Amino acid sequence: MKTDKKQAKEVSVSCNDPNCPFHGSLKLRGRTFSGTVTSAKMHRTIVVEWFRLFPLPKYERSEKRKTKIKAHLPDCIKVKEGDKITIKECRKLSKTKAFCVIKNESTQS
Ligand SMILES: [Zn+2]
């Protein structure tokens, strides 16, 4: 994480977001997930979803279940619908947001 912060500061991206983990004062802790962007229409907020397997012991099989959550998008990260991204847990940023985007896997940087 510390090397990521240094790299982000060297790149001169205009980022005035106080809730940015690299340029602002937001602290990240907790769980990390990677998923697909399904909506990038909101201001500094995106919807991420990913699939997980839910075991059904009675039938000795698993069913596919979907997790869909909102995540904070800092100004310095560019994302479009369909991108693979990584999110990390932070404090509650709003009623429905407690995660922040830390990396866009689809863009080579
Ligand atoms: Zn930033």
Coordinates of N, CA and C and ligand atoms in Angstrom, one line a residue:
M1 N 0.8 -1.2 0.0 CA 0.0 0.0 0.0 C 0.8 1.3 0.0
K2 N 2.0 1.2 0.8 CA 2.8 2.4 0.9 C 3.4 2.8 -0.5
T3 N 3.8 1.8 -1.3 CA 4.4 2.1 -2.6 C 3.4 2.6 -3.5
D4 N 2.1 2.1 -3.4 CA 1.0 2.6 -4.2 C 0.8 4.1 -4.0
K5 N 0.9 4.5 -2.7 CA 0.7 5.9 -2.4 C 1.7 6.8 -3.0
K6 N 3.0 6.3 -3.0 CA 4.1 7.1 -3.5 C 3.9 7.3 -5.0
Q7 N 3.6 6.2 -5.7 CA 3.4 6.2 -7.2 C 2.3 7.1 -7.6
A8 N 1.2 7.1 -6.8 CA 0.1 8.0 -7.1 C 0.4 9.5 -7.0
K9 N 1.3 9.8 -6.0 CA 1.7 11.2 -5.8 C 2.6 11.7 -6.9
E10 N 3.5 10.8 -7.4 CA 4.4 11.2 -8.5 C 3.6 11.5 -9.7
V11 N 2.6 10.8 -10.1 CA 1.8 11.1 -11.2 C 0.9 12.3 -10.9
S12 N 1.1 13.4 -11.8 CA 0.4 14.6 -11.5 C -1.1 14.5 -12.0
V13 N -2.0 13.9 -11.2 CA -3.4 13.9 -11.5 C -4.1 14.9 -10.6
S14 N -5.0 15.7 -11.1 CA -5.7 16.6 -10.3 C -6.7 15.8 -9.5
C15 N -6.6 15.8 -8.2 CA -7.5 15.0 -7.3 C -7.8 15.9 -6.1
N16 N -9.0 16.4 -6.1 CA -9.4 17.2 -5.0 C -10.4 16.5 -4.1
D17 N -10.4 15.2 -4.2 CA -11.4 14.4 -3.4 C -10.8 14.2 -2.0
P18 N -11.5 14.7 -1.0 CA -11.0 14.5 0.4 C -11.2 13.0 0.8
N19 N -12.0 12.3 0.1 CA -12.2 10.9 0.5 C -11.4 10.0 -0.5
C20 N -10.2 10.4 -0.9 CA -9.4 9.6 -1.8 C -8.3 8.9 -0.9
P21 N -8.2 7.6 -1.0 CA -7.2 6.9 -0.1 C -5.7 7.3 -0.4
F22 N -5.5 7.9 -1.6 CA -4.1 8.2 -2.0 C -3.8 9.7 -1.8
H23 N -4.7 10.6 -2.1 CA -4.5 12.0 -2.0 C -5.3 12.7 -0.9
G24 N -6.3 12.1 -0.4 CA -7.1 12.6 0.7 C -6.8 12.0 2.0
S25 N -7.7 12.0 2.9 CA -7.4 11.5 4.3 C -8.2 10.2 4.6
L26 N -8.7 9.5 3.6 CA -9.5 8.3 3.9 C -8.5 7.2 4.2
K27 N -8.9 6.5 5.3 CA -8.1 5.3 5.7 C -8.8 4.0 5.3
L28 N -8.1 3.1 4.7 CA -8.7 1.8 4.3 C -8.4 0.7 5.3
R29 N -9.3 -0.1 5.6 CA -9.1 -1.3 6.4 C -10.2 -2.3 6.1
G30 N -10.0 -3.5 6.5 CA -11.1 -4.5 6.3 C -10.9 -5.4 5.1
R31 N -11.9 -5.7 4.5 CA -11.9 -6.7 3.4 C -11.7 -6.1 2.0
T32 N -11.1 -6.9 1.1 CA -10.8 -6.5 -0.2 C -11.5 -7.4 -1.2
F33 N -12.2 -6.8 -2.2 CA -12.9 -7.7 -3.2 C -12.6 -7.1 -4.6
S34 N -12.7 -8.0 -5.6 CA -12.6 -7.5 -7.0 C -13.9 -7.9 -7.7
G35 N -14.4 -7.0 -8.5 CA -15.7 -7.3 -9.2 C -15.8 -6.5 -10.5
T36 N -17.0 -6.4 -11.1 CA -17.2 -5.8 -12.4 C -18.1 -4.5 -12.1
V37 N -17.8 -3.4 -12.8 CA -18.6 -2.2 -12.7 C -19.8 -2.4 -13.5
T38 N -21.0 -2.2 -12.9 CA -22.3 -2.3 -13.6 C -22.9 -0.9 -13.8
S39 N -22.5 0.1 -13.0 CA -23.1 1.4 -13.2 C -22.0 2.4 -12.8
A40 N -21.7 3.4 -13.7 CA -20.8 4.5 -13.4 C -21.4 5.8 -13.6
K41 N -22.7 5.9 -13.4 CA -23.5 7.1 -13.7 C -23.5 8.1 -12.6
M42 N -23.3 7.7 -11.4 CA -23.4 8.6 -10.2 C -22.1 9.4 -10.0
H43 N -22.2 10.5 -9.3 CA -21.0 11.3 -9.0 C -20.2 10.7 -7.9
R44 N -19.0 10.3 -8.2 CA -18.0 9.7 -7.3 C -18.6 8.4 -6.6
T45 N -19.5 7.7 -7.3 CA -20.0 6.5 -6.8 C -20.3 5.5 -7.9
I46 N -19.9 4.2 -7.8 CA -20.1 3.2 -8.8 C -20.8 2.0 -8.1
V47 N -21.4 1.2 -9.0 CA -22.0 -0.1 -8.5 C -21.1 -1.2 -9.0
V48 N -20.7 -2.1 -8.0 CA -19.8 -3.2 -8.4 C -20.6 -4.5 -8.0
E49 N -20.4 -5.5 -8.9 CA -21.0 -6.8 -8.6 C -20.0 -7.9 -8.9
W50 N -20.2 -9.0 -8.2 CA -19.4 -10.2 -8.4 C -20.2 -11.4 -8.0
F51 N -19.8 -12.6 -8.5 CA -20.6 -13.8 -8.2 C -19.8 -14.7 -7.2
R52 N -20.5 -15.4 -6.4 CA -19.9 -16.3 -5.4 C -20.7 -17.5 -5.4
L53 N -20.1 -18.6 -4.9 CA -20.8 -19.9 -4.8 C -21.4 -20.1 -3.4
F54 N -22.6 -20.5 -3.3 CA -23.3 -20.7 -2.1 C -23.6 -22.2 -2.0
P55 N -22.9 -22.9 -1.0 CA -23.1 -24.3 -0.9 C -24.5 -24.8 -0.5
L56 N -25.0 -25.9 -1.1 CA -26.2 -26.5 -0.7 C -25.9 -27.9 -0.3
P57 N -25.7 -28.2 1.0 CA -25.2 -29.5 1.4 C -26.2 -30.6 1.1
K58 N -27.5 -30.3 1.1 CA -28.5 -31.4 0.8 C -28.3 -32.0 -0.6
Y59 N -28.0 -31.1 -1.6 CA -27.8 -31.6 -2.9 C -26.3 -31.8 -3.3
E60 N -25.4 -31.5 -2.4 CA -24.0 -31.6 -2.6 C -23.6 -30.8 -3.8
R61 N -24.1 -29.7 -4.0 CA -23.8 -28.8 -5.1 C -23.8 -27.3 -4.6
S62 N -23.4 -26.4 -5.4 CA -23.4 -25.0 -5.1 C -24.3 -24.2 -6.0
E63 N -24.9 -23.2 -5.5 CA -25.6 -22.3 -6.5 C -24.9 -21.0 -6.5
K64 N -25.1 -20.3 -7.7 CA -24.4 -19.0 -7.9 C -25.2 -17.9 -7.3
R65 N -24.6 -17.1 -6.5 CA -25.3 -15.9 -5.9 C -24.5 -14.7 -6.3
K66 N -25.2 -13.6 -6.3 CA -24.6 -12.3 -6.8 C -24.5 -11.4 -5.6
T67 N -23.4 -10.7 -5.5 CA -23.2 -9.6 -4.5 C -23.1 -8.3 -5.3
K68 N -23.9 -7.3 -4.9 CA -23.9 -6.1 -5.6 C -23.8 -4.9 -4.5
I69 N -22.7 -4.1 -4.6 CA -22.6 -3.1 -3.6 C -22.1 -1.8 -4.3
K70 N -22.4 -0.7 -3.6 CA -21.9 0.6 -4.1 C -20.5 0.9 -3.5
A71 N -19.7 1.6 -4.3 CA -18.3 1.9 -3.8 C -18.0 3.3 -4.2
H72 N -17.1 3.9 -3.4 CA -16.7 5.3 -3.7 C -15.6 5.3 -4.8
L73 N -15.7 6.2 -5.7 CA -14.8 6.3 -6.8 C -14.0 7.7 -6.7
P74 N -12.7 7.6 -6.3 CA -12.0 8.9 -6.2 C -11.8 9.5 -7.6
D75 N -11.5 10.8 -7.6 CA -11.4 11.6 -8.8 C -10.2 11.1 -9.7
C76 N -9.2 10.5 -9.0 CA -7.9 10.1 -9.8 C -8.0 8.8 -10.4
I77 N -9.1 8.0 -10.2 CA -9.3 6.7 -10.9 C -10.4 6.8 -11.9
K78 N -10.1 6.4 -13.1 CA -11.1 6.5 -14.2 C -11.7 5.1 -14.4
V79 N -13.0 5.0 -14.5 CA -13.7 3.7 -14.6 C -14.8 3.8 -15.5
K80 N -15.1 2.8 -16.3 CA -16.3 2.7 -17.2 C -17.0 1.4 -16.9
E81 N -18.2 1.3 -17.4 CA -19.0 0.1 -17.1 C -18.4 -1.1 -17.8
G82 N -18.3 -2.2 -17.1 CA -17.7 -3.4 -17.6 C -16.3 -3.6 -17.2
D83 N -15.7 -2.6 -16.5 CA -14.3 -2.7 -16.1 C -14.2 -3.7 -14.9
K84 N -13.0 -4.3 -14.8 CA -12.7 -5.1 -13.6 C -12.0 -4.2 -12.6
I85 N -12.4 -4.2 -11.4 CA -11.8 -3.3 -10.4 C -11.6 -4.0 -9.1
T86 N -10.8 -3.4 -8.2 CA -10.5 -3.9 -6.9 C -11.1 -2.8 -5.9
I87 N -11.8 -3.3 -4.9 CA -12.3 -2.3 -3.9 C -11.8 -2.8 -2.5
K88 N -11.7 -1.8 -1.6 CA -11.3 -2.1 -0.2 C -12.2 -1.4 0.7
E89 N -12.5 -2.1 1.9 CA -13.4 -1.5 2.8 C -12.8 -0.3 3.5
C90 N -13.7 0.6 3.9 CA -13.3 1.8 4.6 C -14.4 2.2 5.6
R91 N -14.4 3.4 6.1 CA -15.5 3.8 7.0 C -16.7 4.0 6.2
K92 N -17.9 4.1 6.8 CA -19.1 4.4 6.1 C -19.0 5.8 5.5
L93 N -19.1 5.9 4.2 CA -19.0 7.2 3.5 C -20.4 7.8 3.3
S94 N -21.4 6.9 3.2 CA -22.8 7.4 3.1 C -23.7 6.2 3.6
K95 N -25.0 6.4 3.5 CA -25.9 5.3 4.0 C -25.6 4.0 3.4
T96 N -25.2 4.0 2.1 CA -25.0 2.7 1.4 C -23.6 2.5 0.9
K97 N -22.7 3.3 1.3 CA -21.3 3.2 0.8 C -20.3 2.9 2.0
A98 N -19.5 1.8 1.9 CA -18.5 1.6 2.9 C -17.3 1.0 2.2
F99 N -17.2 1.1 0.9 CA -16.0 0.6 0.1 C -15.5 1.7 -0.8
C100 N -14.2 1.6 -1.1 CA -13.6 2.6 -2.0 C -12.8 1.8 -3.1
V101 N -12.9 2.3 -4.3 CA -12.1 1.7 -5.4 C -10.6 2.1 -5.2
I102 N -9.8 1.0 -5.3 CA -8.3 1.3 -5.2 C -7.6 1.0 -6.5
K103 N -8.2 0.3 -7.4 CA -7.4 -0.1 -8.6 C -8.4 -0.5 -9.7
N104 N -8.1 0.0 -11.0 CA -8.8 -0.5 -12.1 C -7.9 -1.5 -12.9
E105 N -8.4 -2.8 -12.9 CA -7.6 -3.8 -13.5 C -7.6 -3.8 -15.0
S106 N -8.6 -3.1 -15.6 CA -8.8 -3.1 -17.0 C -7.8 -2.1 -17.7
T107 N -7.4 -1.1 -17.0 CA -6.5 -0.1 -17.6 C -5.0 -0.5 -17.2
Q108 N -4.1 -0.5 -18.2 CA -2.7 -0.8 -17.9 C -2.0 0.4 -17.5
S109 N -1.6 0.4 -16.2 CA -0.8 1.6 -15.7 C 0.2 1.2 -14.7
Ligands
ZN1 ZN -6.7 10.8 -5.6

